[in-house]
Structures are given as structure tokens and as C-alpha cells.
Short mmCIF file of C-alpha atoms in Angstrom, two decimals:
data_model
loop_
_atom_site.label_atom_id
_atom_site.label_comp_id
_atom_site.label_asym_id
_atom_site.label_seq_id
_atom_site.Cartn_x
_atom_site.Cartn_y
_atom_site.Cartn_z
CA UNK A 1 81.61 111.52 107.87
CA UNK A 2 85.34 112.22 107.31
CA UNK A 3 87.49 115.28 108.14
CA UNK A 4 90.91 115.79 106.61
CA UNK A 5 92.79 118.60 108.24
CA UNK A 6 89.44 119.87 109.55
CA UNK A 7 87.65 119.88 106.17
CA UNK A 8 84.80 117.57 105.35
CA UNK A 9 85.90 115.36 102.39
CA UNK A 10 86.14 111.75 101.40
CA UNK A 11 89.64 112.07 99.89
CA UNK A 12 93.27 112.53 100.76
CA UNK A 13 96.07 113.41 98.33
CA UNK A 14 97.39 110.50 96.35
CA UNK A 15 100.84 111.85 97.20
CA UNK A 16 100.37 111.46 101.05
CA UNK A 17 103.11 109.52 102.71
CA UNK A 18 100.37 107.66 104.64
CA UNK A 19 99.55 105.95 101.30
CA UNK A 20 103.13 105.83 99.78
CA UNK A 21 104.88 104.35 102.79
CA UNK A 22 102.36 103.71 105.56
CA UNK A 23 104.21 106.70 107.18
CA UNK A 24 101.95 107.50 110.04
CA UNK A 25 99.85 106.30 113.04
CA UNK A 26 96.19 105.69 113.94
CA UNK A 27 93.86 105.40 116.87
CA UNK A 28 90.46 103.65 117.13
CA UNK A 29 88.28 105.16 119.75
CA UNK A 30 84.87 103.92 120.94
CA UNK A 31 82.00 106.39 121.61
CA UNK A 32 79.42 105.21 124.07
CA UNK A 33 76.48 107.30 125.30
CA UNK A 34 77.96 110.14 123.40
CA UNK A 35 81.35 109.95 125.30
CA UNK A 36 84.75 109.16 123.78
CA UNK A 37 86.02 106.29 125.80
CA UNK A 38 89.53 106.65 127.26
CA UNK A 39 90.17 109.67 125.08
CA UNK A 40 93.08 111.05 127.01
CA UNK A 41 94.89 107.69 126.88
CA UNK A 42 94.41 107.45 123.12
CA UNK A 43 95.66 110.98 122.54
CA UNK A 44 98.69 110.26 124.81
CA UNK A 45 99.57 107.05 122.78
CA UNK A 46 99.14 109.00 119.48
CA UNK A 47 101.56 111.61 120.80
CA UNK A 48 104.04 109.04 121.91
CA UNK A 49 103.80 107.38 118.48
CA UNK A 50 104.39 110.64 116.70
CA UNK A 51 107.49 111.21 118.94
CA UNK A 52 108.77 107.76 118.07
CA UNK A 53 108.42 108.26 114.31
CA UNK A 54 109.65 111.84 114.36
CA UNK A 55 106.25 113.31 113.11
CA UNK A 56 105.32 116.67 114.76
CA UNK A 57 102.78 115.83 117.48
CA UNK A 58 99.32 117.06 116.66
CA UNK A 59 97.61 120.11 118.29
CA UNK A 60 95.48 118.10 120.85
CA UNK A 61 93.11 121.02 121.49
CA UNK A 62 92.40 121.19 117.75
CA UNK A 63 91.94 117.44 117.55
CA UNK A 64 89.53 117.47 120.49
CA UNK A 65 87.56 120.26 118.94
CA UNK A 66 87.19 118.36 115.62
CA UNK A 67 86.17 115.24 117.50
CA UNK A 68 83.19 117.20 118.98
CA UNK A 69 81.98 117.73 115.38
CA UNK A 70 81.22 113.90 115.19
CA UNK A 71 77.69 113.98 116.43
CA UNK A 72 76.90 110.33 117.30
CA UNK A 73 76.21 108.78 120.62
CA UNK A 74 77.55 105.33 119.66
CA UNK A 75 80.24 104.23 117.22
CA UNK A 76 83.86 104.13 116.50
CA UNK A 77 86.09 107.04 115.51
CA UNK A 78 89.34 106.54 113.79
CA UNK A 79 92.10 109.16 113.87
CA UNK A 80 95.01 108.92 111.39
CA UNK A 81 98.08 111.16 111.55
CA UNK A 82 100.58 110.94 108.62
CA UNK A 83 103.86 112.60 107.86
CA UNK A 84 101.94 114.49 105.14
CA UNK A 85 103.03 114.98 101.49
CA UNK A 86 106.49 115.38 100.03
CA UNK A 87 110.10 114.52 100.67
CA UNK A 88 112.46 113.05 98.02
CA UNK A 89 111.74 109.42 98.37
CA UNK A 90 111.79 107.95 101.82
CA UNK A 91 113.37 111.06 103.29
CA UNK A 92 111.18 113.34 105.35
CA UNK A 93 110.01 116.70 103.82
CA UNK A 94 111.19 119.92 105.43
CA UNK A 95 109.14 121.13 107.16
CA UNK A 96 106.68 118.24 107.79
CA UNK A 97 103.01 119.22 107.54
CA UNK A 98 101.16 116.21 108.99
CA UNK A 99 97.88 115.08 107.56
CA UNK A 100 95.07 114.29 110.04
CA UNK A 101 92.14 112.20 109.18
CA UNK A 102 89.15 111.75 111.49
CA UNK A 103 86.46 109.31 110.31
CA UNK A 104 83.31 107.93 111.97
CA UNK A 105 82.22 104.31 111.68
CA UNK A 106 79.04 102.61 112.98
CA UNK A 107 79.32 100.28 115.93
CA UNK A 108 80.38 96.90 114.66
CA UNK A 109 77.87 94.12 115.13
CA UNK A 110 79.46 91.42 117.23
CA UNK A 111 77.64 88.42 118.73
CA UNK A 112 77.37 88.13 122.47
CA UNK A 113 81.09 87.48 122.88
CA UNK A 114 81.45 89.62 125.86
CA UNK A 115 79.38 87.28 128.02
CA UNK A 116 79.83 83.83 126.34
CA UNK A 117 83.51 84.20 125.41
CA UNK A 118 85.09 83.58 121.96
CA UNK A 119 86.78 80.77 119.99
CA UNK A 120 90.22 81.87 118.62
CA UNK A 121 92.81 80.21 116.30
CA UNK A 122 96.58 80.39 116.16
CA UNK A 123 97.83 82.13 113.06
CA UNK A 124 100.61 80.66 110.92
CA UNK A 125 102.14 84.04 110.15
CA UNK A 126 104.78 84.95 112.82
CA UNK A 127 105.10 88.68 113.52
CA UNK A 128 108.54 90.35 113.00
CA UNK A 129 110.79 91.75 115.65
CA UNK A 130 111.35 95.52 115.18
CA UNK A 131 112.05 97.46 118.42
CA UNK A 132 111.91 100.71 116.38
CA UNK A 133 108.26 100.20 115.72
CA UNK A 134 107.16 97.93 118.63
CA UNK A 135 104.25 99.17 120.76
CA UNK A 136 103.07 101.97 118.64
CA UNK A 137 99.92 101.89 116.47
CA UNK A 138 101.58 102.67 113.14
CA UNK A 139 100.17 102.34 109.68
CA UNK A 140 102.31 99.40 108.47
CA UNK A 141 99.74 96.65 109.12
CA UNK A 142 100.38 94.09 106.34
CA UNK A 143 101.17 91.44 108.89
CA UNK A 144 97.89 91.95 110.51
CA UNK A 145 96.02 91.91 107.17
CA UNK A 146 97.73 88.62 106.11
CA UNK A 147 97.22 87.07 109.42
CA UNK A 148 93.52 88.10 109.48
CA UNK A 149 92.99 86.68 105.94
CA UNK A 150 94.22 83.22 107.08
CA UNK A 151 90.59 82.40 108.07
CA UNK A 152 87.07 82.94 106.71
CA UNK A 153 85.07 81.07 109.36
CA UNK A 154 82.87 83.69 111.04
CA UNK A 155 82.64 81.65 114.30
CA UNK A 156 86.34 82.29 114.92
CA UNK A 157 86.55 85.63 116.56
CA UNK A 158 90.25 86.30 116.53
CA UNK A 159 93.74 84.90 115.47
CA UNK A 160 96.63 84.81 117.92
CA UNK A 161 100.10 85.99 116.67
CA UNK A 162 103.34 84.53 117.73
CA UNK A 163 106.69 86.15 117.22
CA UNK A 164 109.59 84.43 115.31
CA UNK A 165 110.54 82.56 118.50
CA UNK A 166 107.00 81.18 119.09
CA UNK A 167 105.98 83.40 121.97
CA UNK A 168 102.29 84.52 122.01
CA UNK A 169 102.38 88.24 121.70
CA UNK A 170 98.81 89.43 120.77
CA UNK A 171 95.83 89.01 118.49
CA UNK A 172 95.48 90.41 114.96
CA UNK A 173 93.35 93.20 116.51
CA UNK A 174 93.71 92.76 120.22
CA UNK A 175 96.03 92.23 123.10
CA UNK A 176 96.28 88.92 124.93
CA UNK A 177 96.12 88.18 128.65
CA UNK A 178 96.27 84.93 130.68
CA UNK A 179 95.54 84.26 134.24
CA UNK A 180 97.45 81.58 136.09
CA UNK A 181 97.16 80.79 139.78
CA UNK A 182 95.45 84.15 140.39
CA UNK A 183 98.09 86.23 138.64
CA UNK A 184 97.70 88.11 135.31
CA UNK A 185 100.23 87.67 132.51
CA UNK A 186 100.52 89.60 129.25
CA UNK A 187 103.35 89.76 126.64
CA UNK A 188 106.06 92.26 126.69
CA UNK A 189 105.68 94.53 123.64
CA UNK A 190 109.21 96.04 123.37
CA UNK A 191 110.08 93.88 120.39
CA UNK A 192 106.86 93.65 118.47
CA UNK A 193 103.12 94.13 118.93
CA UNK A 194 100.82 97.16 119.64
CA UNK A 195 100.45 98.37 123.28
CA UNK A 196 96.69 98.79 123.26
CA UNK A 197 95.00 101.38 125.46
CA UNK A 198 92.69 98.84 127.01
CA UNK A 199 95.73 96.62 127.81
CA UNK A 200 97.23 99.58 129.79
CA UNK A 201 94.05 100.20 131.60
CA UNK A 202 93.46 96.44 132.48
CA UNK A 203 97.04 96.31 133.87
CA UNK A 204 96.34 99.40 136.01
CA UNK A 205 93.05 98.12 137.28
CA UNK A 206 94.48 94.78 138.13
CA UNK A 207 97.34 96.19 140.14
CA UNK A 208 94.98 98.64 141.81
CA UNK A 209 92.87 95.73 142.89
CA UNK A 210 95.62 93.56 144.23
CA UNK A 211 95.98 91.30 141.27
CA UNK A 212 99.58 90.37 140.65
CA UNK A 213 100.64 91.37 137.05
CA UNK A 214 103.52 89.84 135.10
CA UNK A 215 104.70 91.35 131.80
CA UNK A 216 106.72 88.58 130.06
CA UNK A 217 106.92 86.32 127.16
CA UNK A 218 103.97 83.84 126.95
CA UNK A 219 105.07 80.38 125.74
CA UNK A 220 102.87 77.72 124.18
CA UNK A 221 103.16 75.69 127.36
CA UNK A 222 102.03 78.62 129.42
CA UNK A 223 99.08 79.37 127.12
CA UNK A 224 98.01 75.67 127.20
CA UNK A 225 97.99 75.50 131.02
CA UNK A 226 96.34 78.90 131.62
CA UNK A 227 93.36 79.05 133.97
CA UNK A 228 91.75 81.97 132.08
CA UNK A 229 92.50 83.62 128.91
CA UNK A 230 91.07 86.92 127.41
CA UNK A 231 91.67 89.41 124.72
CA UNK A 232 91.22 93.26 124.70
CA UNK A 233 90.81 96.15 122.49
CA UNK A 234 89.09 99.60 122.58
CA UNK A 235 85.95 98.41 120.82
CA UNK A 236 85.42 94.95 122.28
CA UNK A 237 86.62 95.83 125.79
CA UNK A 238 87.35 92.42 127.24
CA UNK A 239 86.42 89.12 125.42
CA UNK A 240 86.92 85.87 127.43
CA UNK A 241 88.56 83.28 125.26
CA UNK A 242 86.89 79.88 125.82
CA UNK A 243 88.88 77.98 123.15
CA UNK A 244 92.16 78.27 121.37
CA UNK A 245 91.64 75.78 118.49
CA UNK A 246 93.99 72.80 118.67
CA UNK A 247 95.45 73.98 121.98
CA UNK A 248 92.84 73.99 124.82
CA UNK A 249 89.43 75.05 126.14
CA UNK A 250 89.12 77.56 129.00
CA UNK A 251 86.35 78.63 131.43
CA UNK A 252 85.45 82.25 131.73
CA UNK A 253 86.93 82.78 135.14
CA UNK A 254 86.48 85.03 137.98
CA UNK A 255 89.45 87.32 137.35
CA UNK A 256 88.26 87.88 133.81
CA UNK A 257 84.72 88.69 135.19
CA UNK A 258 86.21 91.04 137.90
CA UNK A 259 88.27 92.89 135.31
CA UNK A 260 85.32 93.19 132.91
CA UNK A 261 83.31 94.84 135.75
CA UNK A 262 86.19 97.12 136.69
CA UNK A 263 86.62 98.06 133.00
CA UNK A 264 82.91 98.94 132.69
CA UNK A 265 83.32 101.22 135.61
CA UNK A 266 85.86 103.28 133.73
CA UNK A 267 83.36 104.02 130.89
CA UNK B 1 99.92 114.00 86.44
CA UNK B 2 98.21 111.29 88.53
CA UNK B 3 95.71 108.64 87.36
CA UNK B 4 93.59 106.80 89.89
CA UNK B 5 91.83 103.96 88.26
CA UNK B 6 92.39 105.60 84.95
CA UNK B 7 90.83 108.89 85.91
CA UNK B 8 93.07 112.00 86.15
CA UNK B 9 92.86 113.24 89.92
CA UNK B 10 95.12 114.22 92.67
CA UNK B 11 93.23 112.27 95.28
CA UNK B 12 92.39 108.87 96.60
CA UNK B 13 89.66 107.80 99.00
CA UNK B 14 90.61 108.39 102.65
CA UNK B 15 89.18 104.83 103.18
CA UNK B 16 91.57 103.19 100.85
CA UNK B 17 93.49 100.27 102.47
CA UNK B 18 96.66 101.61 101.04
CA UNK B 19 96.39 104.43 103.50
CA UNK B 20 94.77 102.50 106.36
CA UNK B 21 97.19 99.62 106.50
CA UNK B 22 99.83 100.13 103.78
CA UNK B 23 97.87 97.26 102.22
CA UNK B 24 99.40 97.20 98.63
CA UNK B 25 102.50 97.38 96.45
CA UNK B 26 104.41 99.74 94.23
CA UNK B 27 106.89 99.97 91.34
CA UNK B 28 109.21 102.87 90.42
CA UNK B 29 110.00 102.85 86.66
CA UNK B 30 112.47 105.03 84.74
CA UNK B 31 111.50 106.63 81.51
CA UNK B 32 114.49 107.29 79.30
CA UNK B 33 114.20 108.68 75.67
CA UNK B 34 110.43 108.15 75.98
CA UNK B 35 110.90 104.42 76.82
CA UNK B 36 109.84 102.68 79.92
CA UNK B 37 112.94 100.84 81.23
CA UNK B 38 112.57 97.22 82.00
CA UNK B 39 108.73 97.55 81.97
CA UNK B 40 108.12 93.78 81.57
CA UNK B 41 110.19 93.06 84.63
CA UNK B 42 108.48 95.61 86.77
CA UNK B 43 105.04 94.45 85.78
CA UNK B 44 106.17 90.82 86.49
CA UNK B 45 107.33 91.75 89.96
CA UNK B 46 104.07 93.68 90.67
CA UNK B 47 102.07 90.65 89.61
CA UNK B 48 104.11 88.39 91.89
CA UNK B 49 103.67 90.84 94.70
CA UNK B 50 99.92 90.88 94.17
CA UNK B 51 99.83 87.07 94.28
CA UNK B 52 101.89 87.02 97.50
CA UNK B 53 99.52 89.46 99.23
CA UNK B 54 96.28 87.91 97.77
CA UNK B 55 95.33 91.02 95.80
CA UNK B 56 93.80 90.34 92.34
CA UNK B 57 96.54 90.84 89.77
CA UNK B 58 96.01 93.97 87.73
CA UNK B 59 94.98 93.89 84.03
CA UNK B 60 98.36 94.44 82.52
CA UNK B 61 97.14 95.54 79.13
CA UNK B 62 94.97 98.24 80.80
CA UNK B 63 97.99 99.36 82.88
CA UNK B 64 100.30 99.48 79.81
CA UNK B 65 97.61 101.53 78.05
CA UNK B 66 97.38 104.01 80.91
CA UNK B 67 101.18 104.22 80.90
CA UNK B 68 101.17 105.49 77.40
CA UNK B 69 99.12 108.44 78.59
CA UNK B 70 102.23 109.77 80.41
CA UNK B 71 103.76 111.94 77.81
CA UNK B 72 107.30 112.51 78.98
CA UNK B 73 110.55 111.49 77.39
CA UNK B 74 112.46 111.37 80.77
CA UNK B 75 111.28 110.92 84.29
CA UNK B 76 110.09 108.41 86.83
CA UNK B 77 106.64 106.76 86.89
CA UNK B 78 105.32 105.21 90.05
CA UNK B 79 102.59 102.56 90.07
CA UNK B 80 100.77 101.74 93.26
CA UNK B 81 98.27 98.98 93.54
CA UNK B 82 96.24 98.63 96.82
CA UNK B 83 93.55 96.14 98.04
CA UNK B 84 91.04 99.02 97.49
CA UNK B 85 88.48 100.14 100.03
CA UNK B 86 86.42 98.28 102.57
CA UNK B 87 86.56 95.20 104.64
CA UNK B 88 85.73 95.01 108.40
CA UNK B 89 89.02 95.89 110.04
CA UNK B 90 92.02 94.01 108.68
CA UNK B 91 89.89 91.43 106.94
CA UNK B 92 89.85 91.78 103.04
CA UNK B 93 86.67 93.06 101.49
CA UNK B 94 84.68 90.65 99.23
CA UNK B 95 85.07 91.02 96.40
CA UNK B 96 88.37 93.05 96.42
CA UNK B 97 88.33 96.04 93.89
CA UNK B 98 92.02 97.00 93.84
CA UNK B 99 92.99 100.73 93.50
CA UNK B 100 95.66 101.60 90.90
CA UNK B 101 97.54 104.85 91.10
CA UNK B 102 99.93 105.99 88.26
CA UNK B 103 101.95 109.18 88.92
CA UNK B 104 104.70 110.95 86.97
CA UNK B 105 107.63 112.53 88.71
CA UNK B 106 110.49 114.52 87.09
CA UNK B 107 113.89 112.91 87.00
CA UNK B 108 115.65 113.43 90.31
CA UNK B 109 118.84 115.52 90.18
CA UNK B 110 121.70 113.43 91.42
CA UNK B 111 125.35 114.45 91.17
CA UNK B 112 127.75 112.49 89.01
CA UNK B 113 127.54 109.50 91.30
CA UNK B 114 127.39 107.15 88.39
CA UNK B 115 130.99 107.84 87.32
CA UNK B 116 132.63 108.95 90.46
CA UNK B 117 130.93 106.60 92.98
CA UNK B 118 129.24 107.45 96.21
CA UNK B 119 129.83 107.53 99.90
CA UNK B 120 127.36 105.62 101.99
CA UNK B 121 126.82 105.10 105.76
CA UNK B 122 125.69 102.08 107.83
CA UNK B 123 122.25 102.69 109.39
CA UNK B 124 121.56 101.96 113.08
CA UNK B 125 118.11 100.57 112.29
CA UNK B 126 118.12 96.88 111.67
CA UNK B 127 115.36 95.59 109.31
CA UNK B 128 113.09 92.94 110.57
CA UNK B 129 112.80 89.32 109.42
CA UNK B 130 109.49 88.59 107.74
CA UNK B 131 109.50 85.80 105.10
CA UNK B 132 105.79 86.56 104.31
CA UNK B 133 106.79 89.97 102.98
CA UNK B 134 110.44 89.63 101.93
CA UNK B 135 111.34 90.38 98.35
CA UNK B 136 108.22 92.19 97.36
CA UNK B 137 107.93 95.94 97.03
CA UNK B 138 104.97 96.49 99.45
CA UNK B 139 103.68 99.73 100.98
CA UNK B 140 104.84 99.05 104.54
CA UNK B 141 108.03 101.19 104.38
CA UNK B 142 108.35 102.72 107.79
CA UNK B 143 111.73 100.88 108.29
CA UNK B 144 113.09 102.58 105.19
CA UNK B 145 111.70 105.94 106.22
CA UNK B 146 113.16 105.72 109.73
CA UNK B 147 116.55 104.56 108.35
CA UNK B 148 116.64 107.31 105.72
CA UNK B 149 115.89 109.97 108.34
CA UNK B 150 118.97 108.96 110.34
CA UNK B 151 121.17 111.36 108.26
CA UNK B 152 120.77 114.79 106.70
CA UNK B 153 124.27 115.22 105.27
CA UNK B 154 123.64 115.45 101.46
CA UNK B 155 127.19 114.18 100.66
CA UNK B 156 126.04 110.76 101.94
CA UNK B 157 124.18 109.05 99.11
CA UNK B 158 122.69 106.05 100.76
CA UNK B 159 122.42 104.07 104.09
CA UNK B 160 123.18 100.43 104.30
CA UNK B 161 120.61 98.26 106.14
CA UNK B 162 121.51 95.20 108.22
CA UNK B 163 119.13 92.54 109.45
CA UNK B 164 118.78 91.63 113.20
CA UNK B 165 121.84 89.31 112.88
CA UNK B 166 124.03 91.91 111.43
CA UNK B 167 124.14 90.80 107.73
CA UNK B 168 124.20 93.55 105.13
CA UNK B 169 120.93 93.10 103.14
CA UNK B 170 120.43 96.22 101.02
CA UNK B 171 120.31 100.01 101.03
CA UNK B 172 117.31 102.07 102.09
CA UNK B 173 116.37 102.52 98.44
CA UNK B 174 118.80 100.21 96.62
CA UNK B 175 120.22 96.66 96.54
CA UNK B 176 123.81 95.92 97.50
CA UNK B 177 126.48 94.06 95.52
CA UNK B 178 130.06 93.27 96.34
CA UNK B 179 132.84 91.81 94.24
CA UNK B 180 135.53 89.69 95.71
CA UNK B 181 138.18 87.81 93.75
CA UNK B 182 136.30 88.28 90.56
CA UNK B 183 132.99 86.90 91.86
CA UNK B 184 129.75 88.87 92.50
CA UNK B 185 127.95 88.56 95.79
CA UNK B 186 124.60 89.84 96.88
CA UNK B 187 122.36 89.14 99.78
CA UNK B 188 119.65 86.49 99.88
CA UNK B 189 116.22 88.26 100.14
CA UNK B 190 114.04 85.48 101.33
CA UNK B 191 113.86 86.81 104.95
CA UNK B 192 113.82 90.54 104.46
CA UNK B 193 114.63 93.20 101.82
CA UNK B 194 113.20 94.10 98.30
CA UNK B 195 114.23 92.16 95.26
CA UNK B 196 114.93 95.07 92.88
CA UNK B 197 114.36 94.73 89.18
CA UNK B 198 117.86 96.03 88.43
CA UNK B 199 119.29 93.44 91.00
CA UNK B 200 117.77 90.73 88.91
CA UNK B 201 119.04 92.14 85.69
CA UNK B 202 122.58 92.55 87.05
CA UNK B 203 122.58 88.97 88.24
CA UNK B 204 121.47 87.79 84.76
CA UNK B 205 124.00 89.97 82.92
CA UNK B 206 126.80 88.81 85.19
CA UNK B 207 126.05 85.16 84.72
CA UNK B 208 125.59 85.60 80.96
CA UNK B 209 128.99 87.17 80.93
CA UNK B 210 130.90 84.44 82.87
CA UNK B 211 130.97 86.32 86.19
CA UNK B 212 130.41 83.99 89.08
CA UNK B 213 127.39 84.95 91.25
CA UNK B 214 126.83 84.12 94.87
CA UNK B 215 123.50 84.84 96.66
CA UNK B 216 124.27 84.65 100.29
CA UNK B 217 124.44 86.59 103.56
CA UNK B 218 127.00 89.40 103.46
CA UNK B 219 128.75 89.69 106.83
CA UNK B 220 130.65 92.75 108.15
CA UNK B 221 133.93 91.07 107.52
CA UNK B 222 133.09 90.29 103.85
CA UNK B 223 131.90 93.85 103.33
CA UNK B 224 135.15 95.30 104.77
CA UNK B 225 137.46 93.16 102.62
CA UNK B 226 135.34 93.54 99.39
CA UNK B 227 137.33 94.50 96.21
CA UNK B 228 134.38 96.45 94.75
CA UNK B 229 131.06 97.52 96.04
CA UNK B 230 128.03 98.90 94.25
CA UNK B 231 124.30 99.69 94.70
CA UNK B 232 121.49 99.44 92.21
CA UNK B 233 117.93 100.60 91.65
CA UNK B 234 115.72 101.44 88.73
CA UNK B 235 116.43 105.11 88.72
CA UNK B 236 120.18 105.18 89.63
CA UNK B 237 121.03 102.08 87.65
CA UNK B 238 124.44 101.12 89.14
CA UNK B 239 126.29 103.44 91.59
CA UNK B 240 129.84 102.41 92.62
CA UNK B 241 130.35 102.75 96.35
CA UNK B 242 133.82 104.29 97.14
CA UNK B 243 133.40 104.62 100.78
CA UNK B 244 131.31 102.92 103.69
CA UNK B 245 131.89 105.42 106.45
CA UNK B 246 133.68 103.92 109.33
CA UNK B 247 134.30 100.67 107.47
CA UNK B 248 136.54 101.10 104.40
CA UNK B 249 137.26 102.77 101.04
CA UNK B 250 136.90 101.05 97.72
CA UNK B 251 138.04 101.60 94.25
CA UNK B 252 135.62 101.69 91.27
CA UNK B 253 136.60 98.44 89.85
CA UNK B 254 136.49 96.72 86.46
CA UNK B 255 133.59 94.41 87.19
CA UNK B 256 131.46 97.31 88.36
CA UNK B 257 132.37 99.24 85.21
CA UNK B 258 131.69 96.18 83.04
CA UNK B 259 128.27 95.67 84.58
CA UNK B 260 127.44 99.43 84.11
CA UNK B 261 128.18 99.17 80.36
CA UNK B 262 126.16 95.85 80.08
CA UNK B 263 123.22 97.48 81.92
CA UNK B 264 123.41 100.51 79.70
CA UNK B 265 123.04 98.05 76.73
CA UNK B 266 119.70 96.89 78.08
CA UNK B 267 118.20 100.35 78.05
#
């Protein structure tokens, strides 16, 4: 089921700037037991993204109402907001009439990664530095596509992305955390990367529960000597990382488990 | 008039990866006197772009046949090739069934910039370094959109883009050339920027006609002390630049005029 500007259809205009330039944003939201998970935080990030790109912020009441039309108890809903049609070349049309696309997708079948942990690789592609786009979940995702296409082995759950300087920033579809000496570390996302909703929630939960949090660049040396490693996103929640291929093996540690339990408590 | 996979329609699937991730490429081709300008070069760049992104290269005979259906003597045709629908997240579908979109647009009404030259500004946004995407005309164009939206003054024809190190790489919709002591200089595009078809042709024409060509980084100091400056793309051809706001004024020089005449000879 797909809704485009509130109307059930499978199509959008071939002149939409989302297609022409990737001129827009998206959110991927989990539905569990019929409830949209962390919906307020997703809509907040979407609003911030629109402000950053200069796209009129969507009517959130209208968006919430349309979301209630998705009648599934479990699955994934994707919201796309674009700058709509028109404009001469790259220049924005005046006025902007944004396009909103809401689509439902079945829950993806992952193995028992949540409990056992996953094996990940390090991608060759280095993500680019762009403060103007860093943090927001925009539609320019060719770097993620190219990085994800580096491997076909289905036993590798994720690929880690470094920036041009070699810092570990995130995964192709997730944020990256490490634990060292009882403290939590995750990369700063002011130069590149996507500030995931679960990343924000994990940071809040950690700090509410007395776990020291550091937002800083994660070097190769730090990654290799981490005590625990995990990745997060809105669909997977928290996946412990038990191996970074060619780098090191890790145990699923107590802080990862504690944060998994705390995160489940927010559902 | 729009053709999507050969069928006349205004729409594409809302699940197309061109919309979801900007996962594709485009070409903008001028039609003058009923003839597609530099068509072979455009199709060659499109093919190279597909190879770089791992998208199956389009059937060029089929594409040429579809282009003949556009029955206009003057205008602009845009070709978009995407990785099609499907795939789990960023991962490519198997097999990939690319989407091709061909659309006709009326000739844009520009003032007499070709003769008199244009005034340009320097954009605040710095473009990012990404060798994996440099040179090709992919659909991830948010940087161009944000840069183009920095100004509304219609007397400013273009904005120049610098990389993170401050080198002048290109314009938001054009390539940048400078002339100094009789030699032609244009930026290297192996780290960022789009390798325009007209840029390639201008470089060929210059070297065939005994004009020394340098492909190198253009610094602020070089730009300020240039003898002549011009920008190129498939629709504008060559526009002399007579002012870079806040930097310097330039005369429309003899080499710019010579290259304009040579370029007209290729139409």
C-alpha cells in the first residue's frame, strides 16, 4: 500500500525532484503490535531535515492521520518528503509544493542477530564530508548503495563506513557504537553520516542510566581494542557485533545487553 | 512528452530506486534544428556512468530509436537511467531491470549571455570529495540544489563551487574554464564535479587548434588573475564570465570567442 499526497497509488510524477535530484528526505519507522515505534522522534528528525534543506515542513497532523490508514500490526513504514515538482533546473520552484509518499513494507526476515550478534565487514568506499547534509536522512544515498553492493555474502550483516580520514562513522544502514572501559562511544555526525533515531534514544538511555557517553571520532585503533561493539537502526534495534572481519572479534557484553533491555522498554 | 521504458506516461513507480536513493544517472541534451547535439558523447558518458555505478548499460539502439519519437526542432531532452525497482534496502535487486525516462523540455529563455557574458557569484556551499562518484552525472544532486538556492537575484547567471580545500571546481550547472597567458585551464574532476560533454569537446577543440590545455586545481589566486573566464554546458554552450562578484571583472577575450566559434562549428 502506497499513499502519495494522501491518494492510494503506486506512482509518482516522473518530474518529481525526488527522482530528478534526490531532493528530499525519508524516514523508516517500525510498527510493532500495531504501534509506530518512536514516531515523535522520527517526525522531529523529518522536520529538522526539511528545515535544513529549505523544504516546507509537512503538516504533522495530516501525516499522523495518513499513518493510521496503514492497517498492519507489524512491518515497516517509509515516509518520503520531496521538494515536489518544478523549478528551472536545480533552482527551487516557487512556491514549493512538497510530495509526501507513505509506503508499507513487510517486516524483513533477519536471522537471530539480536541475540547472537552479527559479523560485519569494513567497506572500501569512504564516505564524503559535507556539513550541509550531515546528520539528516536525505535521499542522496548513492554512497550507501555502492558500499552495500561491495559484498554479496549473506552471512555478513553490515558494512562499516569510514570517512576520508579513516574514522569509523557508521554502517551502511545503521549507526555504530563501541564500549570501552564501561563508557559508550559513538561517532560525531556533524561532517557526514545519518543521525539515527535509535542512536539518539540509546544515548539518552545510557546517560539516564549512568553510562558515560562520548561523541567523538572513532579511530581504527579504538575500534580494534573496543570491549563491546554494536550497531543500531529503527528496524533492527540493537545488534551486537561479534566480528569485524580482518579487525577483531568481540563478546556480546553487559552494556550492550543492558541497552537492549532498556531499548525494549521504550517500545 | 515523457517516455518511461518506451511507454508514454507522466509517472514512474514510487518504488523506483531513482526516487528512493537517487540511484541512477542523467543526461541533458540540446536539440537544435531538429538535431541532437553531441549525442554520441552524451550516450558514451551515460554508458560510463552506468559502468561506474554497476547499472546494466542501456541498449543504445533502443534509446536512439526512442529519441526519434521526440518530434521537436528545438528544445532540451533529458534522459534518466535508474537501477529500477526492488532490492532489500540499499542492496541492488537481482537481476537489475533499469528504468529509463526520456522527457522533452522547451528551450530555456536566457538573456543574450552568449554574446555579452554573465555575472556569477561564489557559492558558500563547498562540494564534497568522493572519487567513487566524481565525474559522472548521477542523480545525487542535493549539493547543486542547495548551492543554486543560495541566490534569487536573476541577474546572477551562475554560482561557482569550490571543494573543501577551496579550489574552484565548476558551476552549479556548468564547467569552469579560465585562460591565462594564452593557455586554457580547467579543474581536474577526479575527486568531485561533473565531467560535462561540452567541457570534453572544448578541451579537444582547444588542443586541435594549438591552445595549450591544463587540467589542474584552480586556486582563488589563479581565478582572480585570469585573463578570460567562461562556463560551459550542453544547453548554454560557452558563456563568457565578465564578473565574479567580490573577486574580479573580466573581458570577453579572444580565446573565448575563438572557442565559441569552434564549438558552433560542431553543431
